[in-house]
Short mmCIF file of C-alpha atoms in Angstrom, two decimals:
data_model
loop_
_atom_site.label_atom_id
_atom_site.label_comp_id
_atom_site.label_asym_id
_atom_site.label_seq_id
_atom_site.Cartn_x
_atom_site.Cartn_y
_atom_site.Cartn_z
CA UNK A 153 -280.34 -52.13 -25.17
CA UNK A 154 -281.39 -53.66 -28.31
CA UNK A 155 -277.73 -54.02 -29.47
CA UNK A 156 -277.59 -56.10 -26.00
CA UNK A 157 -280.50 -58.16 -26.02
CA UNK A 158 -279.10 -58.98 -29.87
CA UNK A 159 -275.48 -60.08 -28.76
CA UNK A 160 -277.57 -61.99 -25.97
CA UNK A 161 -279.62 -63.90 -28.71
CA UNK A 162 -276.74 -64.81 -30.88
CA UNK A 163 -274.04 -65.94 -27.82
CA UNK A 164 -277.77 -67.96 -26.79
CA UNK A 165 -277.86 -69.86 -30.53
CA UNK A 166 -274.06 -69.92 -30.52
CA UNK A 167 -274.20 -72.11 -27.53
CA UNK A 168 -277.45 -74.45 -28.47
CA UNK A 169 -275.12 -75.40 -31.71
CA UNK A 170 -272.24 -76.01 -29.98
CA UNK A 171 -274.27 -78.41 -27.42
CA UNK A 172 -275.96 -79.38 -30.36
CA UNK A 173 -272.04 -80.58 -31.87
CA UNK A 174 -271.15 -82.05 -29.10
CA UNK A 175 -273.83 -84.27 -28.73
CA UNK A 176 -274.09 -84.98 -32.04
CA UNK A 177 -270.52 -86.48 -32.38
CA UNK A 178 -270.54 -88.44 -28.79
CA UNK A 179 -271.53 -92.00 -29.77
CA UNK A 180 -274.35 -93.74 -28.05
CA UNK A 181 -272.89 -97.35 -26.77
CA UNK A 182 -274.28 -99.76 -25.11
CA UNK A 183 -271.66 -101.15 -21.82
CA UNK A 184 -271.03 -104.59 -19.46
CA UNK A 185 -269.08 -104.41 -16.69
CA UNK A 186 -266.42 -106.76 -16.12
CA UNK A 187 -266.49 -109.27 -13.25
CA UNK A 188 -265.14 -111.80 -11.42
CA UNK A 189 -266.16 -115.59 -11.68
CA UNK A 190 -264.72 -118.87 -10.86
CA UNK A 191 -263.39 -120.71 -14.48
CA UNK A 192 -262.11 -124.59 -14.63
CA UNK A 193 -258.48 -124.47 -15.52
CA UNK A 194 -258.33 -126.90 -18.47
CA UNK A 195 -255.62 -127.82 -20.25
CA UNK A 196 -255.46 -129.39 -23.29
CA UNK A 197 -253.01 -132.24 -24.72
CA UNK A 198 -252.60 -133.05 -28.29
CA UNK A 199 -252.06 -137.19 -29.05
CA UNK A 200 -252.43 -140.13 -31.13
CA UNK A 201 -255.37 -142.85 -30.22
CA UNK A 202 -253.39 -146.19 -29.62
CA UNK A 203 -255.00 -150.14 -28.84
CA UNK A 204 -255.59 -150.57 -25.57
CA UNK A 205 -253.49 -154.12 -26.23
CA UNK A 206 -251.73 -155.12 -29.27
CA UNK A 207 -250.24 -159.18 -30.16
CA UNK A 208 -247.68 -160.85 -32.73
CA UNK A 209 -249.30 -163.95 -33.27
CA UNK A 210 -245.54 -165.89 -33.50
CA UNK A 211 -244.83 -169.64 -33.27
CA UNK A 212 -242.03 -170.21 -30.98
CA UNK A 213 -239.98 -172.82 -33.52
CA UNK A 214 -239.09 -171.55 -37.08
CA UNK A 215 -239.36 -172.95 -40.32
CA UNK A 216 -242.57 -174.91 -39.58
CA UNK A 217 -244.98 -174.58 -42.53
CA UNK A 218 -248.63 -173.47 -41.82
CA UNK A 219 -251.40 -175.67 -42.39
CA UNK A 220 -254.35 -172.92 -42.11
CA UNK A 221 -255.03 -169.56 -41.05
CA UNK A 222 -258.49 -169.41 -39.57
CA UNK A 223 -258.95 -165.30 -39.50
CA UNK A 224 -258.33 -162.49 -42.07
CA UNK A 225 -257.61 -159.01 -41.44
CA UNK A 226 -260.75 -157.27 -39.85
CA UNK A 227 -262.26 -160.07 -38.01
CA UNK A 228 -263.20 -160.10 -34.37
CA UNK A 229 -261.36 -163.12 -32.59
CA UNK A 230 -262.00 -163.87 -28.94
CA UNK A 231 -259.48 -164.71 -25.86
CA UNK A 232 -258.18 -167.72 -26.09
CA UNK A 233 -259.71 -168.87 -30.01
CA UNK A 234 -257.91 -170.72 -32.25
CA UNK A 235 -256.79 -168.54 -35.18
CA UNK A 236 -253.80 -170.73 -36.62
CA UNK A 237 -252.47 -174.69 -37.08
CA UNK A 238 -249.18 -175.46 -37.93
CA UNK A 239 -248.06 -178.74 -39.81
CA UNK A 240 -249.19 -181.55 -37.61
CA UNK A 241 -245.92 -184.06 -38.99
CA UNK A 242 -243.41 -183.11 -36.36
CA UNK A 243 -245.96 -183.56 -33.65
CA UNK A 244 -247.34 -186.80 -34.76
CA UNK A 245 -243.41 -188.07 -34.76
CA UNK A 246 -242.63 -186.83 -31.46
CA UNK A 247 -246.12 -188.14 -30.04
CA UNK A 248 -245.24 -191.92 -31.54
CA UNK A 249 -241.52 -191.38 -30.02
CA UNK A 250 -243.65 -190.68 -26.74
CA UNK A 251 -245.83 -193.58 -26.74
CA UNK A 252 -242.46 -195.94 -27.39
CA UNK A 253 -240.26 -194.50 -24.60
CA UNK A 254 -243.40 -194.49 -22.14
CA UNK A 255 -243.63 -198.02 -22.96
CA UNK A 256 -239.74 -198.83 -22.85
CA UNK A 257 -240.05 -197.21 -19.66
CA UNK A 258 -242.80 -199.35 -18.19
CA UNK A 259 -241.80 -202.93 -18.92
CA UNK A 260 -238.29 -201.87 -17.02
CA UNK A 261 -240.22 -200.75 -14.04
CA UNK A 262 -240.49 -204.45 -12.65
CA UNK A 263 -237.39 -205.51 -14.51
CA UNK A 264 -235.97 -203.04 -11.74
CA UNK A 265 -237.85 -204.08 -8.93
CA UNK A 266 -236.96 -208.25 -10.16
CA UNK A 267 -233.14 -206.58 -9.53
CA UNK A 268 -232.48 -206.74 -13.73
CA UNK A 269 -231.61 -202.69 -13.90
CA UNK A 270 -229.87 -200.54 -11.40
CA UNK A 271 -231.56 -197.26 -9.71
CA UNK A 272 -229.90 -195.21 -12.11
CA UNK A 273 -230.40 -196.69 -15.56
CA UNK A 274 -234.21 -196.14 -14.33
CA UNK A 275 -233.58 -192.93 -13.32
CA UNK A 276 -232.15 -192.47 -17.02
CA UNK A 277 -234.96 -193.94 -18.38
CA UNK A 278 -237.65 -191.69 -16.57
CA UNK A 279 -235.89 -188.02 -17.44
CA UNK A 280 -235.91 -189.00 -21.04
CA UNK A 281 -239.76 -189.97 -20.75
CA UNK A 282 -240.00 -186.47 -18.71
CA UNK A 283 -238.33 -184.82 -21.86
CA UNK A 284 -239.96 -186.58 -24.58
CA UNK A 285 -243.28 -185.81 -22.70
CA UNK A 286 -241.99 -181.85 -22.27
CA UNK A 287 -241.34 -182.16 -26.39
CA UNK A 288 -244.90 -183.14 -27.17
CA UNK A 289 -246.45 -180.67 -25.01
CA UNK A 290 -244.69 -177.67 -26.22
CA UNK A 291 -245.32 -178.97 -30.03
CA UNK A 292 -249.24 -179.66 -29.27
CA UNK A 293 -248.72 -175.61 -27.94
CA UNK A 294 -247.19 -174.03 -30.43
CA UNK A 295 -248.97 -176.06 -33.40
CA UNK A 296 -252.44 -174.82 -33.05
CA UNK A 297 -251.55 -170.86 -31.74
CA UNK A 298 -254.79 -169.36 -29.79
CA UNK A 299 -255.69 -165.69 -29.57
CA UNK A 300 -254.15 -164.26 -26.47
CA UNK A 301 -256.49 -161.19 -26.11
CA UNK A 302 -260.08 -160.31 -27.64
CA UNK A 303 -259.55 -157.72 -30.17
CA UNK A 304 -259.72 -157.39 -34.38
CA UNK A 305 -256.98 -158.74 -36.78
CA UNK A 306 -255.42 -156.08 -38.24
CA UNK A 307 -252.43 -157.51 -40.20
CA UNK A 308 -252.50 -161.19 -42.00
CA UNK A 309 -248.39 -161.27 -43.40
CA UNK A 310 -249.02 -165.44 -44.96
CA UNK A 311 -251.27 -167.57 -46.47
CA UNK A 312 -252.06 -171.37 -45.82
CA UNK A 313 -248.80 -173.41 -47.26
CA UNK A 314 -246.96 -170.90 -46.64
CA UNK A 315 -243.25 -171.94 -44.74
CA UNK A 316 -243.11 -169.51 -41.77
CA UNK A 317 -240.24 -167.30 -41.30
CA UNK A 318 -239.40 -164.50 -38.93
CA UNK A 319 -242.54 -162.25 -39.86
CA UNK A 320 -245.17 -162.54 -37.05
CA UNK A 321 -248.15 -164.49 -38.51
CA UNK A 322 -250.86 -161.98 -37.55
CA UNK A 323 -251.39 -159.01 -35.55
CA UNK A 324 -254.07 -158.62 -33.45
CA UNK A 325 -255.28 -155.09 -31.41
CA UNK A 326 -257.79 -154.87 -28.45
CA UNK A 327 -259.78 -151.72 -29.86
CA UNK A 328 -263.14 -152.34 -27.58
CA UNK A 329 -260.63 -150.27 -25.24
CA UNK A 330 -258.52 -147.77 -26.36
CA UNK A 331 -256.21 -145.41 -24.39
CA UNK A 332 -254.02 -142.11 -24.92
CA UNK A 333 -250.79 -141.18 -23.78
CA UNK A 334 -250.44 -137.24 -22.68
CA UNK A 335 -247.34 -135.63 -21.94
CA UNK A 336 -248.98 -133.53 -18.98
CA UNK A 337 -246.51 -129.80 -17.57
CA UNK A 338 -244.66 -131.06 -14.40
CA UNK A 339 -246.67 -127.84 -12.87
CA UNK A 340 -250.20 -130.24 -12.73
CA UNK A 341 -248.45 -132.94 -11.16
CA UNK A 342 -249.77 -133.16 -7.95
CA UNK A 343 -253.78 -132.01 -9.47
CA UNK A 344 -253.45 -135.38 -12.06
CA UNK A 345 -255.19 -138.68 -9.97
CA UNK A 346 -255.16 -141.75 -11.01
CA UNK A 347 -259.59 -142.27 -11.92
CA UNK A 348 -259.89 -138.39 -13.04
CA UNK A 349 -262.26 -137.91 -16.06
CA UNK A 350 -260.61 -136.36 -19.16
CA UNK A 351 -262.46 -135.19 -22.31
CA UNK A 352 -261.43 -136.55 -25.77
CA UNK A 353 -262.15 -135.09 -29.00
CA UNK A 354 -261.14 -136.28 -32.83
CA UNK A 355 -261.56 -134.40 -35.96
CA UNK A 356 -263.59 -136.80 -37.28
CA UNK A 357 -266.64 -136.81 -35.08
CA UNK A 358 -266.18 -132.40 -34.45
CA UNK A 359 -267.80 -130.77 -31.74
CA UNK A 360 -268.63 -134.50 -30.08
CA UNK A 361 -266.26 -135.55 -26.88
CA UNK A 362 -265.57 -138.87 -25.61
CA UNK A 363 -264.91 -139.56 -21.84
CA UNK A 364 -261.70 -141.03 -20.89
CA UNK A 365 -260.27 -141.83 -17.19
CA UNK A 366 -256.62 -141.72 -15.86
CA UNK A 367 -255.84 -145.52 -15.58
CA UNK A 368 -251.74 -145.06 -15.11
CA UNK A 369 -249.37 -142.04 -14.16
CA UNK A 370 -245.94 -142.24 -14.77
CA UNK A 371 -243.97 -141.71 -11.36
CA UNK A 372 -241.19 -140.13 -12.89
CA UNK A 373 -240.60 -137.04 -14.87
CA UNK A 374 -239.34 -136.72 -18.67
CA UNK A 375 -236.17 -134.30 -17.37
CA UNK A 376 -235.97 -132.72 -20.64
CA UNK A 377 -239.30 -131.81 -21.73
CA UNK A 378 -240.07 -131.04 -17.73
CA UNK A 379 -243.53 -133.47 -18.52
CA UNK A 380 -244.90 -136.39 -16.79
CA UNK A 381 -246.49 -139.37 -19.04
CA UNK A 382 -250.44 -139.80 -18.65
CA UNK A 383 -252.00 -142.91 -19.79
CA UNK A 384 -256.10 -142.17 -20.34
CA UNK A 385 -258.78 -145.06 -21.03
CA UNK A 386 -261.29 -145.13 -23.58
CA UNK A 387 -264.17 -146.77 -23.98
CA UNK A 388 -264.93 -147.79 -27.24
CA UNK A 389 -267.47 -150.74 -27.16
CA UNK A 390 -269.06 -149.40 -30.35
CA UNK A 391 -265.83 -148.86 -31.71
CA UNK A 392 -266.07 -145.73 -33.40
CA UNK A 393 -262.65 -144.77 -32.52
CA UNK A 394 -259.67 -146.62 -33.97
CA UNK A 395 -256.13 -146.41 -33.39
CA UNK A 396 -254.49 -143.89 -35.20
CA UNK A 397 -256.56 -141.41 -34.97
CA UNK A 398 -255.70 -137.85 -33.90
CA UNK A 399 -256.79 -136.96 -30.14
CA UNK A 400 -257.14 -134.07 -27.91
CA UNK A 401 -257.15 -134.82 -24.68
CA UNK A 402 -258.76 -131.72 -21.80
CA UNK A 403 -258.35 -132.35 -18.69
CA UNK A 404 -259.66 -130.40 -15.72
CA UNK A 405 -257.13 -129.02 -13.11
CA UNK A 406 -258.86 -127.08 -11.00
CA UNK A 407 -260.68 -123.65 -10.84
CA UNK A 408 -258.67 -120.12 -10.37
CA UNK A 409 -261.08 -116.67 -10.35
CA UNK A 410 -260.98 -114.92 -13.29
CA UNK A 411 -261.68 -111.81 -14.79
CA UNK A 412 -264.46 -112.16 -17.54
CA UNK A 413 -266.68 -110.19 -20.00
CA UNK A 414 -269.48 -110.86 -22.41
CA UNK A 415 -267.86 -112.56 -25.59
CA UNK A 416 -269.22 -109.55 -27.91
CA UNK A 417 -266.86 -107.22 -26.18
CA UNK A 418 -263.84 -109.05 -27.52
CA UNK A 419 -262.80 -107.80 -30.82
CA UNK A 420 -260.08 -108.96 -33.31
CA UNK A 421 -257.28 -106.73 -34.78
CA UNK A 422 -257.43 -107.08 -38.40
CA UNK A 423 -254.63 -108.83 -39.63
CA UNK A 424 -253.26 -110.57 -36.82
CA UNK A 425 -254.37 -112.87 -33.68
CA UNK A 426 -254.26 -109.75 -31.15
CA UNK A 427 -257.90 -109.22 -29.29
CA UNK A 428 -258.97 -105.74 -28.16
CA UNK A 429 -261.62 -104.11 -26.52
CA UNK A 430 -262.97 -100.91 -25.70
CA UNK A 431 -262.73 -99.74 -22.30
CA UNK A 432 -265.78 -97.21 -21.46
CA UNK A 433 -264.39 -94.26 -18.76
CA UNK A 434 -266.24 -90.51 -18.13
CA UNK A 435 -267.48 -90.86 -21.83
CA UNK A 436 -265.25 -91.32 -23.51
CA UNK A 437 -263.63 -94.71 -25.28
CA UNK A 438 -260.26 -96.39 -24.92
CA UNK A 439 -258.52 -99.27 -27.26
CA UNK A 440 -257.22 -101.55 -25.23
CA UNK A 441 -255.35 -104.99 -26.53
CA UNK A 442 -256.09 -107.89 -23.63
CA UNK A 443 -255.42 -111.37 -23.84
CA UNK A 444 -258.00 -113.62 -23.77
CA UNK A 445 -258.50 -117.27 -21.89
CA UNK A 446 -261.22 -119.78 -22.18
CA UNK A 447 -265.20 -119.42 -23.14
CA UNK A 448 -267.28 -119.73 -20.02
CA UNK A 449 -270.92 -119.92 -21.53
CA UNK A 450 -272.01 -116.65 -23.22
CA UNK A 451 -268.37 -115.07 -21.81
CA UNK A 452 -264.98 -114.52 -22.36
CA UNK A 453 -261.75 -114.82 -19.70
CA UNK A 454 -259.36 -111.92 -19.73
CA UNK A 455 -256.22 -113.16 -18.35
CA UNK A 456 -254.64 -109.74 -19.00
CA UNK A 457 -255.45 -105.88 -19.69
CA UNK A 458 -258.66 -105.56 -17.59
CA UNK A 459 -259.65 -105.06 -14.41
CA UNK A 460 -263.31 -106.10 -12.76
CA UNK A 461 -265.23 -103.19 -12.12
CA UNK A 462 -264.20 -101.63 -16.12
CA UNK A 463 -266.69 -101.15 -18.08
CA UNK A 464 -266.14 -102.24 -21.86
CA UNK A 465 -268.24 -102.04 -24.82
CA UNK A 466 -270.95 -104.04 -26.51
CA UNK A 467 -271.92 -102.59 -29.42
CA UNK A 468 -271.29 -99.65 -31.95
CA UNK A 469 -267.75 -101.01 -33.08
CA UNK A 470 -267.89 -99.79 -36.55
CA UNK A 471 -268.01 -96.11 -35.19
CA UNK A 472 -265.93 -96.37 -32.44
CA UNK A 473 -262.25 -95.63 -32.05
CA UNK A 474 -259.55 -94.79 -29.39
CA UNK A 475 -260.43 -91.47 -27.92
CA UNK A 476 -263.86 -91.17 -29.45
CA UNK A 477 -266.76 -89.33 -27.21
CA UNK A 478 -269.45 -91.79 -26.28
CA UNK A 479 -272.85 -91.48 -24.46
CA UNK A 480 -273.49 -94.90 -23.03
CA UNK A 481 -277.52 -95.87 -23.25
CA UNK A 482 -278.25 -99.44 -21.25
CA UNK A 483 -281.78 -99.10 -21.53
CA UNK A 484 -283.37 -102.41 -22.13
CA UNK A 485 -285.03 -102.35 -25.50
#
């Protein structure tokens, strides 16, 4: 009996350290289930920031010289401002021819009626007034040059003197206004309307977004790239943005229900871009690579790897591993 009651004792402590072990090396972890919410399907388009308009400032006859330039390069002109005049001699010549065939012409008009000329040396008479008169208009035009759109000078290529030759003049840009082109996947053709917001962001101003709108879609597809042209309007009355920036444009096509978990349950594999987590089933832990989407709030999009209803991990990473016992504890603390 008291060899009994001694095996007894020692199978009794033999057991308490082996539940002892056991719990000992199982993990505590706290878990999140996975679940299903609706997530935007953005899509994002890399670009360059262009003028919304952009002008040569070019004099239609060559080899005029030019009498003064009224702008230099960063100056704000306005529609329809003059900003350069051309020599004034050829005009003034072609303005006294004018006033000498307009009179020619009117001291024959009752020499004609009085029977002196026929019908068509007046006739003559009258389509060279009509061209001198054409002449002098398209000098006065093209001799003092107005600003065709409201925008900044960005290029001055003479000076005053100077003999003008096929260079334009100036170069003006409408920045107040500033659009993108995106090269948008032929699959988001018929989501893209022509008014949609789209959100703009530059290195230079990071983590701040600009809003754009659709203003043109190109009707027909790039064959090649299998892309459709977007044209997106910006504006810029404050002109922070310039042309030539770097853009990304984000644009909204939808929603699709997704699969998503807290963003402290995705982990990074050392040493590459692969994202894992750990998968929580009858206590014990699985590695699992998934492949992550977008960041809705406080949580993560799995597009692949996990199902709703799995629970995954949220903390204890540095002591878990594939296969490890765990004990999961989601007591509030």
């Amino acid at each position: 009996m008291l060899m009994a009651a001694t095996l007894v004792a020692c199978n009794s402590k033999s057991n308490d350290k082996a539940a002892t072990t056991t719990t000992e090396s199982a993990i505590s972890v706290k878990t999140a289930e996975a679940v299903v919410e609706t997530v935007d399907v953005l899509e994002t388009y890399t670009s360059e920031i262009m003028a919304y308009k952009e002008n040569d400032i070019t004099p239609a006859a060559q080899g005029l010289h030019i009498d003064q330039i009224k702008v230099d390069v960063g100056d704000h002109v306005r529609e329809g401002q003059v900003i350069v005049v051309l020599d004034q001699t050829t005009l003034k010549q072609q303005e006294l021819n004018l006033a000498t065939t307009e009179d020619n012409y009117n001291r024959m008009v009752p020499v004609h009626a009085a029977g002196g000329i026929s019908d068509q040396q007046l006739t003559q008479m009258k389509n060279t007034l009509d061209l001198q008169r054409e002449v002098v208009e398209n000098l006065r035009k093209n001799s003092t040059i107005k600003s065709p759109i409201t925008g900044v000078v960005t290029a001055r290529n003479f000076e005053n003197g100077d003999l003008f030759a096929s260079m334009p003049i100036l170069h003006i840009m409408q920045i107040n206004q500033l659009k993108v082109m995106a090269n948008v996947s032929e699959k988001y053709f018929t989501n893209v309307k022509v008014g949609d917001k789209v959100s703009i962001e530059v290195d230079i101003f990071p983590g701040e977004q600009f809003e754009g709108k659709v203003s043109r879609i190109n009707p027909a597809l790039d064959s090649r790239t299998r892309t459709f042209g977007v044209e997106i309007t910006i504006p810029n009355s404050s002109e922070r943005l310039r042309p030539g920036m770097y853009a990304r444009a984000t644009f909204n096509m939808g929603h699709r229900q997704s699969v998503v978990i807290p963003d402290q349950a995705l982990q990074k594999q050392i040493g590459s871009s692969e994202r894992y987590v750990y998968v929580i089933k009858d206590g014990v832990a699985e590695y699992r690579f998934v492949t992550d989407g977008r960041r809705v709030g406080d949580m993560i999009e799995i597009t692949n790897g996990l199902e709703a209803g799995e629970s995954v991990a949220i903390t204890s990473f540095a002591r878990l591993m594939n296969g490890k016992a765990v004990e999961v504890d989601n007591t509030k603390e």
